[in-house]
Short mmCIF file of C-alpha atoms and ligand atoms in Angstrom, two decimals:
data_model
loop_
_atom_site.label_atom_id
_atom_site.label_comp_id
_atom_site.label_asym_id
_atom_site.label_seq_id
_atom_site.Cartn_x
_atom_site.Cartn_y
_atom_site.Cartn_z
CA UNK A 297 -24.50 -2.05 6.35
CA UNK A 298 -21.36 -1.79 4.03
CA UNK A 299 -20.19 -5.18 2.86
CA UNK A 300 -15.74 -5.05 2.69
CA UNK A 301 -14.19 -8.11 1.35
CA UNK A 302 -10.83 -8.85 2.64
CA UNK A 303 -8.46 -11.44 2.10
CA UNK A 304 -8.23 -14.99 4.12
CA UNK A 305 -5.25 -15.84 4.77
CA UNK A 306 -1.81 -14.71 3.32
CA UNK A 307 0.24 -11.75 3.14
CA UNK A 308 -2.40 -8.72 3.12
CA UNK A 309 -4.71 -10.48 5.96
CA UNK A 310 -2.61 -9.12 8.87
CA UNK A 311 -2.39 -5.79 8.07
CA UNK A 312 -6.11 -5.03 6.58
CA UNK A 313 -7.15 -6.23 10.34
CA UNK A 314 -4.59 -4.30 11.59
CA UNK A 315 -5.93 -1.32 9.58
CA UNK A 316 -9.94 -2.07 10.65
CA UNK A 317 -8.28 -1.79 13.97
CA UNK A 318 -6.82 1.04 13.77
CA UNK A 319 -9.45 2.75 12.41
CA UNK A 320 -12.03 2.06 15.45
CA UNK A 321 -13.43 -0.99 14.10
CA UNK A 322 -14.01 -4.13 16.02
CA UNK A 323 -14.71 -7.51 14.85
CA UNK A 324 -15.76 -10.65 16.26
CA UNK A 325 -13.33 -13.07 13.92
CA UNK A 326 -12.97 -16.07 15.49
CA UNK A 327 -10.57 -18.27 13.04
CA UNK A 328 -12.33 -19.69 10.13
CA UNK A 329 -15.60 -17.63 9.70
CA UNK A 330 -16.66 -16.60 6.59
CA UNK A 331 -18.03 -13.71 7.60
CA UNK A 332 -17.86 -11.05 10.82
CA UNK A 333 -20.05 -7.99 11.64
CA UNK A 334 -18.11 -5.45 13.42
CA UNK A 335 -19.57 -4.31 16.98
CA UNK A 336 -18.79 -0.67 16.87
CA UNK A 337 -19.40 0.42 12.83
CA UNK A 338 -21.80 -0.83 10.14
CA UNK A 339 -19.79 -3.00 8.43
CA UNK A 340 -20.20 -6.46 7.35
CA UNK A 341 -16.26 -8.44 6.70
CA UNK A 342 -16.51 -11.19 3.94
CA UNK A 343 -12.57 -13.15 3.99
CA UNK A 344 -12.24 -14.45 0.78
CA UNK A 345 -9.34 -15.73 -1.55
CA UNK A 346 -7.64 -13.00 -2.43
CA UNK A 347 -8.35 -13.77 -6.73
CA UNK A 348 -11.77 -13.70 -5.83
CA UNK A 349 -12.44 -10.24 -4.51
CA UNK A 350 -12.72 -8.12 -7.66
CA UNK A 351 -15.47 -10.59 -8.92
CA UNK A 352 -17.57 -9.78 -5.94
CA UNK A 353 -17.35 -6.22 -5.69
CA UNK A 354 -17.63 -6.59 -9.57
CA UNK A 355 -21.13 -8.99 -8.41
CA UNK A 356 -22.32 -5.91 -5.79
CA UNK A 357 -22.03 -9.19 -3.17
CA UNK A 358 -19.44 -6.88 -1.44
CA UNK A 359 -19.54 -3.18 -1.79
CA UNK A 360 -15.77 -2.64 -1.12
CA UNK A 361 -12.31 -4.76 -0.54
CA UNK A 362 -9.08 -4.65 0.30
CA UNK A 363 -6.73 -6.32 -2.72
CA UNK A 364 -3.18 -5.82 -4.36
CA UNK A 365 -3.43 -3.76 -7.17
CA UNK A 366 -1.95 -6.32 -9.46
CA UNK A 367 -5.15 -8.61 -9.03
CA UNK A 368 -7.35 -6.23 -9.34
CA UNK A 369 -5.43 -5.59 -12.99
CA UNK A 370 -5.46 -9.29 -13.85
CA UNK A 371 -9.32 -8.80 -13.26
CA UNK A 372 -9.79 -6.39 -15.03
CA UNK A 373 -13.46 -5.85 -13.52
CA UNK A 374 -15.14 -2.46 -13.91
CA UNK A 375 -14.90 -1.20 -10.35
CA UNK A 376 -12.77 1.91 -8.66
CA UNK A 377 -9.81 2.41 -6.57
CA UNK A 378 -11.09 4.66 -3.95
CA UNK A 379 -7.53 4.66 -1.85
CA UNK A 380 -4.25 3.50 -1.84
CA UNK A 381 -3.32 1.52 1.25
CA UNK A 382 0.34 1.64 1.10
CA UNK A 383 1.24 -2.04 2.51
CA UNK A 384 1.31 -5.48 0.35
CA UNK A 385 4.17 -3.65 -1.85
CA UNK A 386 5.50 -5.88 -4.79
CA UNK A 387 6.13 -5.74 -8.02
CA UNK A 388 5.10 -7.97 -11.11
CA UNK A 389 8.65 -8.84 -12.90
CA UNK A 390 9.83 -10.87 -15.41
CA UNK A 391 12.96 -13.54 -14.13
CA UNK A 392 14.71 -15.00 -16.38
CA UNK A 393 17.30 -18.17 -15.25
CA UNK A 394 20.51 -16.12 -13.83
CA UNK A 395 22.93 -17.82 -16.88
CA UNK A 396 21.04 -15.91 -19.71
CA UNK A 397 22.53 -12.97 -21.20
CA UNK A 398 19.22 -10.96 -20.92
CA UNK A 399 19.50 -7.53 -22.85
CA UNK A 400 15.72 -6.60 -23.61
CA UNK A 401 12.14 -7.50 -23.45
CA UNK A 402 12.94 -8.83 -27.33
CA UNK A 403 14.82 -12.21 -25.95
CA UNK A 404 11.60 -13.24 -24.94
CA UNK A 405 10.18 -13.60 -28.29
CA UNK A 406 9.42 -17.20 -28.51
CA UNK A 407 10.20 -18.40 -25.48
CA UNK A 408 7.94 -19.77 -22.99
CA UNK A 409 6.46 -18.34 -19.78
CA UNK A 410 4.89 -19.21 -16.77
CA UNK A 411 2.80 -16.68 -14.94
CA UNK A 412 -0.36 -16.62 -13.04
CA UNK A 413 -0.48 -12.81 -14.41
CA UNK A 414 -1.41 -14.11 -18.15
CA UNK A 415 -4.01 -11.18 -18.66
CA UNK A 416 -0.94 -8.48 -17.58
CA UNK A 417 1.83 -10.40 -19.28
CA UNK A 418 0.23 -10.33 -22.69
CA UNK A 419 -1.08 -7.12 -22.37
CA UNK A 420 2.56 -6.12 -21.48
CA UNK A 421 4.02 -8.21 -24.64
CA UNK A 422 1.95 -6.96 -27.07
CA UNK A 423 2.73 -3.08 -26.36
CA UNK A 424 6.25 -4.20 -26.90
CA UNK A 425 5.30 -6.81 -30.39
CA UNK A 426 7.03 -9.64 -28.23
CA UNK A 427 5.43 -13.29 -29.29
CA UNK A 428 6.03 -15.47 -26.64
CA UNK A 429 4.21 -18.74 -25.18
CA UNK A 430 2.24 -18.18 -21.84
CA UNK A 431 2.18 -21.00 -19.92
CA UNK A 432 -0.72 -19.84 -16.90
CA UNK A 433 -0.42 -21.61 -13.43
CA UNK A 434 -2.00 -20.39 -9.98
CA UNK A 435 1.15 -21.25 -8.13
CA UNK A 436 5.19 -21.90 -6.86
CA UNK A 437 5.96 -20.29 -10.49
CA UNK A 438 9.18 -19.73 -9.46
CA UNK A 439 10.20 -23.32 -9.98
CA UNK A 440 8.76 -23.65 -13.25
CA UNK A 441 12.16 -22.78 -15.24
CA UNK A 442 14.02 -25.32 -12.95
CA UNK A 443 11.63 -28.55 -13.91
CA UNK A 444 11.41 -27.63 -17.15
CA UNK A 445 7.82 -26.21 -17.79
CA UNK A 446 8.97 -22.83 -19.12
CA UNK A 447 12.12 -20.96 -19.82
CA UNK A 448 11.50 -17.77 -17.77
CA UNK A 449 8.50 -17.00 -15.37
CA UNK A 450 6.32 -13.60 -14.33
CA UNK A 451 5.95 -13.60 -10.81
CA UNK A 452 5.37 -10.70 -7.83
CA UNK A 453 8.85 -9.73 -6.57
CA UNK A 454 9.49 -8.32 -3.28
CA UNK A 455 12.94 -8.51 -1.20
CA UNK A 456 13.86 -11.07 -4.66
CA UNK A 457 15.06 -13.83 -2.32
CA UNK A 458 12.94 -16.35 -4.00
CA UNK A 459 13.83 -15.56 -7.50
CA UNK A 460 17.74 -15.91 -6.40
CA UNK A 461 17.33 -19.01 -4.57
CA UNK A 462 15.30 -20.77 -7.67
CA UNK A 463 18.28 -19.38 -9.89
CA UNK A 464 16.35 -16.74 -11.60
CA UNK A 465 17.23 -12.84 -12.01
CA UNK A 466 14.70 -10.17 -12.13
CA UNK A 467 14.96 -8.77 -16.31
CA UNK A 468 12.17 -6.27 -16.50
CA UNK A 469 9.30 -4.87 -14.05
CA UNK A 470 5.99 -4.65 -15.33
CA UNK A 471 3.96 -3.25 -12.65
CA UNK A 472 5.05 -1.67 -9.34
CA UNK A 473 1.83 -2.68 -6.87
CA UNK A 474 0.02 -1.85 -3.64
CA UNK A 475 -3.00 -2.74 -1.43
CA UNK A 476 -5.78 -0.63 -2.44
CA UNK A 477 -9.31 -0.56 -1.28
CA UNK A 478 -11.50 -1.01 -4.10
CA UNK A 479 -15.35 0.08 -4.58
CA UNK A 480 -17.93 -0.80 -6.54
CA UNK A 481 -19.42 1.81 -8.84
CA UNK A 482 -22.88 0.98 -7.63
CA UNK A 483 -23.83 2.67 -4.02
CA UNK A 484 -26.70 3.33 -2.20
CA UNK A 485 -26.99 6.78 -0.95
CA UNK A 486 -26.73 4.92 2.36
CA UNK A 487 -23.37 3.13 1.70
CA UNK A 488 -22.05 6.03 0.34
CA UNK A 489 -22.05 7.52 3.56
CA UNK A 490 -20.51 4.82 5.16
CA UNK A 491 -17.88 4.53 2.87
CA UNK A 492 -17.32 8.02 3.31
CA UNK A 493 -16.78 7.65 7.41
CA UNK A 494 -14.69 4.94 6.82
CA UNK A 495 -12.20 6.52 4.28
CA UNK A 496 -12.07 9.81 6.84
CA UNK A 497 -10.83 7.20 9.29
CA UNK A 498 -8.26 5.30 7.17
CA UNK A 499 -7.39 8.81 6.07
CA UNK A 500 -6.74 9.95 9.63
CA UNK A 501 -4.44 6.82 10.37
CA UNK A 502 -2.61 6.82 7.05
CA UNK A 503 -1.40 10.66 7.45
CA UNK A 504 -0.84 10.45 10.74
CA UNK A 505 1.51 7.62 10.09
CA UNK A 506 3.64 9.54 7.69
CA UNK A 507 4.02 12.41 9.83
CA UNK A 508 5.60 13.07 13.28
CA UNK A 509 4.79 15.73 16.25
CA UNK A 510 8.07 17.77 17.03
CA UNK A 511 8.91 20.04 19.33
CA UNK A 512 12.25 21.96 19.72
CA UNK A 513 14.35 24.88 21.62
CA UNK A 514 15.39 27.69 19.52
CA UNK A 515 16.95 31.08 19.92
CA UNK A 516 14.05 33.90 18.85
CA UNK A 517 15.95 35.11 16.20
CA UNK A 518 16.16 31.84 14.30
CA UNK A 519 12.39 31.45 14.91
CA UNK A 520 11.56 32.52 10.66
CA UNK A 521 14.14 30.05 9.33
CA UNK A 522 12.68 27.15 11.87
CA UNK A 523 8.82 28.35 10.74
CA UNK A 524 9.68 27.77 7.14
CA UNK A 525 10.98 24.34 7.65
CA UNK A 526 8.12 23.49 9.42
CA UNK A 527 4.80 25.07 8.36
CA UNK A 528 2.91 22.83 10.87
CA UNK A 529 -1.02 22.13 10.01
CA UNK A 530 -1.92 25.72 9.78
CA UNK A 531 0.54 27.22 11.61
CA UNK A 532 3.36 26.29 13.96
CA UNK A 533 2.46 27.35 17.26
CA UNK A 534 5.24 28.89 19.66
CA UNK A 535 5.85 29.20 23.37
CA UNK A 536 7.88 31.62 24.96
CA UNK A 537 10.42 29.87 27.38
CA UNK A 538 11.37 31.61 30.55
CA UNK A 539 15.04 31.84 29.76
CA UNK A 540 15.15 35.28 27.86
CA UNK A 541 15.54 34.84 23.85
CA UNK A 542 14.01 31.54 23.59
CA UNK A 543 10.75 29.78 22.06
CA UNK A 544 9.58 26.30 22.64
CA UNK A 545 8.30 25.21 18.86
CA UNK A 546 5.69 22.41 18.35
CA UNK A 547 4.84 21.78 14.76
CA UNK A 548 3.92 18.45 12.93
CA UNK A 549 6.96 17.09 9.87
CA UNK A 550 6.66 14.74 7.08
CA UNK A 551 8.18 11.13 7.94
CA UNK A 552 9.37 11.20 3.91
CA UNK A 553 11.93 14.40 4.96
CA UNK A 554 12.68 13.87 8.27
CA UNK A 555 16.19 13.47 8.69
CA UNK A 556 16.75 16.38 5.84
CA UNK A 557 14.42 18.79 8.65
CA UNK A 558 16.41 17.88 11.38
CA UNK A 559 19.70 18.49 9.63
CA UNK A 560 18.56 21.85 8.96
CA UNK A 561 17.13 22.75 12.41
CA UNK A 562 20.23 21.81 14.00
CA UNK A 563 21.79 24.37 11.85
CA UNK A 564 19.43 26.95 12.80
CA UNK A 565 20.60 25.97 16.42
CA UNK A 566 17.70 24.67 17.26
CA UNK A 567 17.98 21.98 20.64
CA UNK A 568 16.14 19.62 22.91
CA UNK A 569 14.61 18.37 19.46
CA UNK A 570 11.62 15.51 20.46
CA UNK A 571 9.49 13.87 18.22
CA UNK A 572 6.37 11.81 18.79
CA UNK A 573 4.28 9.50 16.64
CA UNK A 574 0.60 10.96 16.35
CA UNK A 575 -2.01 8.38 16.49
CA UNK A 576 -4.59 9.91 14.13
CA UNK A 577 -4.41 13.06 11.97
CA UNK A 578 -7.55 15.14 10.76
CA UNK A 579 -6.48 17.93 8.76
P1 ATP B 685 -5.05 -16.44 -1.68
O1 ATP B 685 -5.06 -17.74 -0.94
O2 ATP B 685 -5.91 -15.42 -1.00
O3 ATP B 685 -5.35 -16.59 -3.13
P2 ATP B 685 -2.36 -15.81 -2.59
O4 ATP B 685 -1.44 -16.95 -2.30
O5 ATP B 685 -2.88 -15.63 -3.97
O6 ATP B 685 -3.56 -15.87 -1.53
P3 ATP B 685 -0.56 -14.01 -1.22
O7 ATP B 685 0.73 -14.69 -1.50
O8 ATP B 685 -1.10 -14.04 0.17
O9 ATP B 685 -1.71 -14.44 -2.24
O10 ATP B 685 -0.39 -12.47 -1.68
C1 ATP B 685 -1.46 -11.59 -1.62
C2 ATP B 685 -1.01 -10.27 -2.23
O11 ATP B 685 0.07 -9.74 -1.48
C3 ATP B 685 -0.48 -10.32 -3.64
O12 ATP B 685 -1.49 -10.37 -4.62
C4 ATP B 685 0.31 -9.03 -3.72
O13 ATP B 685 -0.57 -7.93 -3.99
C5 ATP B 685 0.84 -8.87 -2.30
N1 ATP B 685 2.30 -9.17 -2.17
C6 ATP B 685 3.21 -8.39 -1.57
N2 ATP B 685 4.45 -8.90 -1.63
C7 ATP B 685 4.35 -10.05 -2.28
C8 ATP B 685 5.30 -11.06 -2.67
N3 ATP B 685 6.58 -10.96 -2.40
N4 ATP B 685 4.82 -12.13 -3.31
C9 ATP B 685 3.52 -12.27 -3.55
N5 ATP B 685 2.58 -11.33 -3.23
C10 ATP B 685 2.97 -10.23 -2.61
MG1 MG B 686 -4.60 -15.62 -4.69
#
């Protein structure tokens, strides 16, 4: 059985179930287990504290997990990223209080800052020769400027709501950061092969979510200029319609340029333009 570690509580614990889900797998997780073996795959789920994971995949006590990338730096454990899950999006900044005049990472030099990301942050000051004070703390570092433990802070950023209402500004972004699913470099023929279903699953919902099933109306004689906007899987494929001069064209687009295909369809007069959500794409 393969062992995935996945987070507790907090903000990647709803979508990594969501994404076990969506890939087929079913778990038995009533609130507060430690553990859950899913009915339908062989997979073991340890929920863990988040900081915790890249020890134990770095320990072989889980063969794989689900983590932000910027923990899995902090870490700094010898183990793989084997995808990138696209949700948990932040970014590692540095906020300085909103009345500095902030010009570059140089300000810094001698100043003190609070971070829980002390492994990144001096990794980070030291490319740029900045000497500055790191003041480590596992939590709320956002308030640290405003009682007085440090004069500027390292936090994750995401919308930047927190940092504005705790009178900070974002100066400089250190690391832009994503859920990934990280292995261990350590398999068993047998867990390979697990791993290996598993990723053709998350695979098959991850594309699937960035692209759309279309189908459209178009007169024959646009039919090249519609093909070349939409080179479908392999092909597009193309009914004829029963009004004289027409195709019906279903083909599969990219969610990232959409709106700039539709534009551009509508130009080549295409009409009656629908588009579905697929469920699960294997290309
Ligand atoms: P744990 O109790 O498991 O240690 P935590 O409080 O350390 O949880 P969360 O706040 O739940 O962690 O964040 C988990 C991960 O979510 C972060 O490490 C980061 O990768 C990601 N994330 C996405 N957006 C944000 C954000 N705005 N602030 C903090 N983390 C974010
Ligand atoms: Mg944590």
């Amino acid at each position: 059985m393969l062992k995935i570690a996945i987070q507790k509580s907090g903000r990647l614990y709803d979508d990594s179930i969501k994404l076990l889900k969506e890939c087929g797998i079913e778990l038995n997780n009533g609130n507060k287990q430690l553990k859950a073996v899913a009915f339908n795959f062989p997979l073991e789920v340890y929920f863990l504290r988040d900081d915790d994971i890249p020890q134990y995949i770095f320990d072989g006590v889980a063969d794989i997990g689900i983590v932000g990338e910027n923990v899995l730096l902090e870490k700094n454990k010898d183990i793989d990223i084997v995808y990138r899950l696209g949700f948990g999006r932040c970014r590692l900044s540095l906020a300085v209080p909103k009345a500095m005049q902030y010009q570059s990472i140089h300000d810094l030099e001698g100043l003190k800052i609070a971070t829980s990301y002390s492994n990144i942050l001096q990794q980070y000051l030291s490319s740029h020769q900045v000497n500055a004070e790191i003041h480590e703390i596992s939590g709320s570092v956002e308030i640290a400027p405003g009682i007085g433990l440090a004069d500027v802070i390292c936090d994750l950023v995401s919308s930047g709501s927190t940092l504005f209402t705790n009178g900070l500004k974002e100066a400089e972004v250190i690391l832009q950061s994503e859920a990934v699913l990280a292995a261990t470099k350590d398999f068993s023929e047998e867990k390979k092969l697990i791993l290996e279903k598993l990723l053709l699953r998350i695979n098959a919902v991850k594309t699937a979510k960035n692209n759309k099933y279309i189908l459209l109306n178009a007169p024959n004689h646009q039919l090249k200029n519609i093909f070349s906007l939409l080179p479908g899987m392999k092909s597009p494929t193309v009914v004829s319609l029963v009004e004289e001069g027409w195709s019906s064209v279903q083909s599969v687009v990219n969610e990232n340029d959409f709106w700039e295909v539709i534009e551009k369809l509508k130009q080549f007069e295409a009409e009656g333009i629908i588009v579905i959500p697929i469920e699960k794409m294997i290309v």
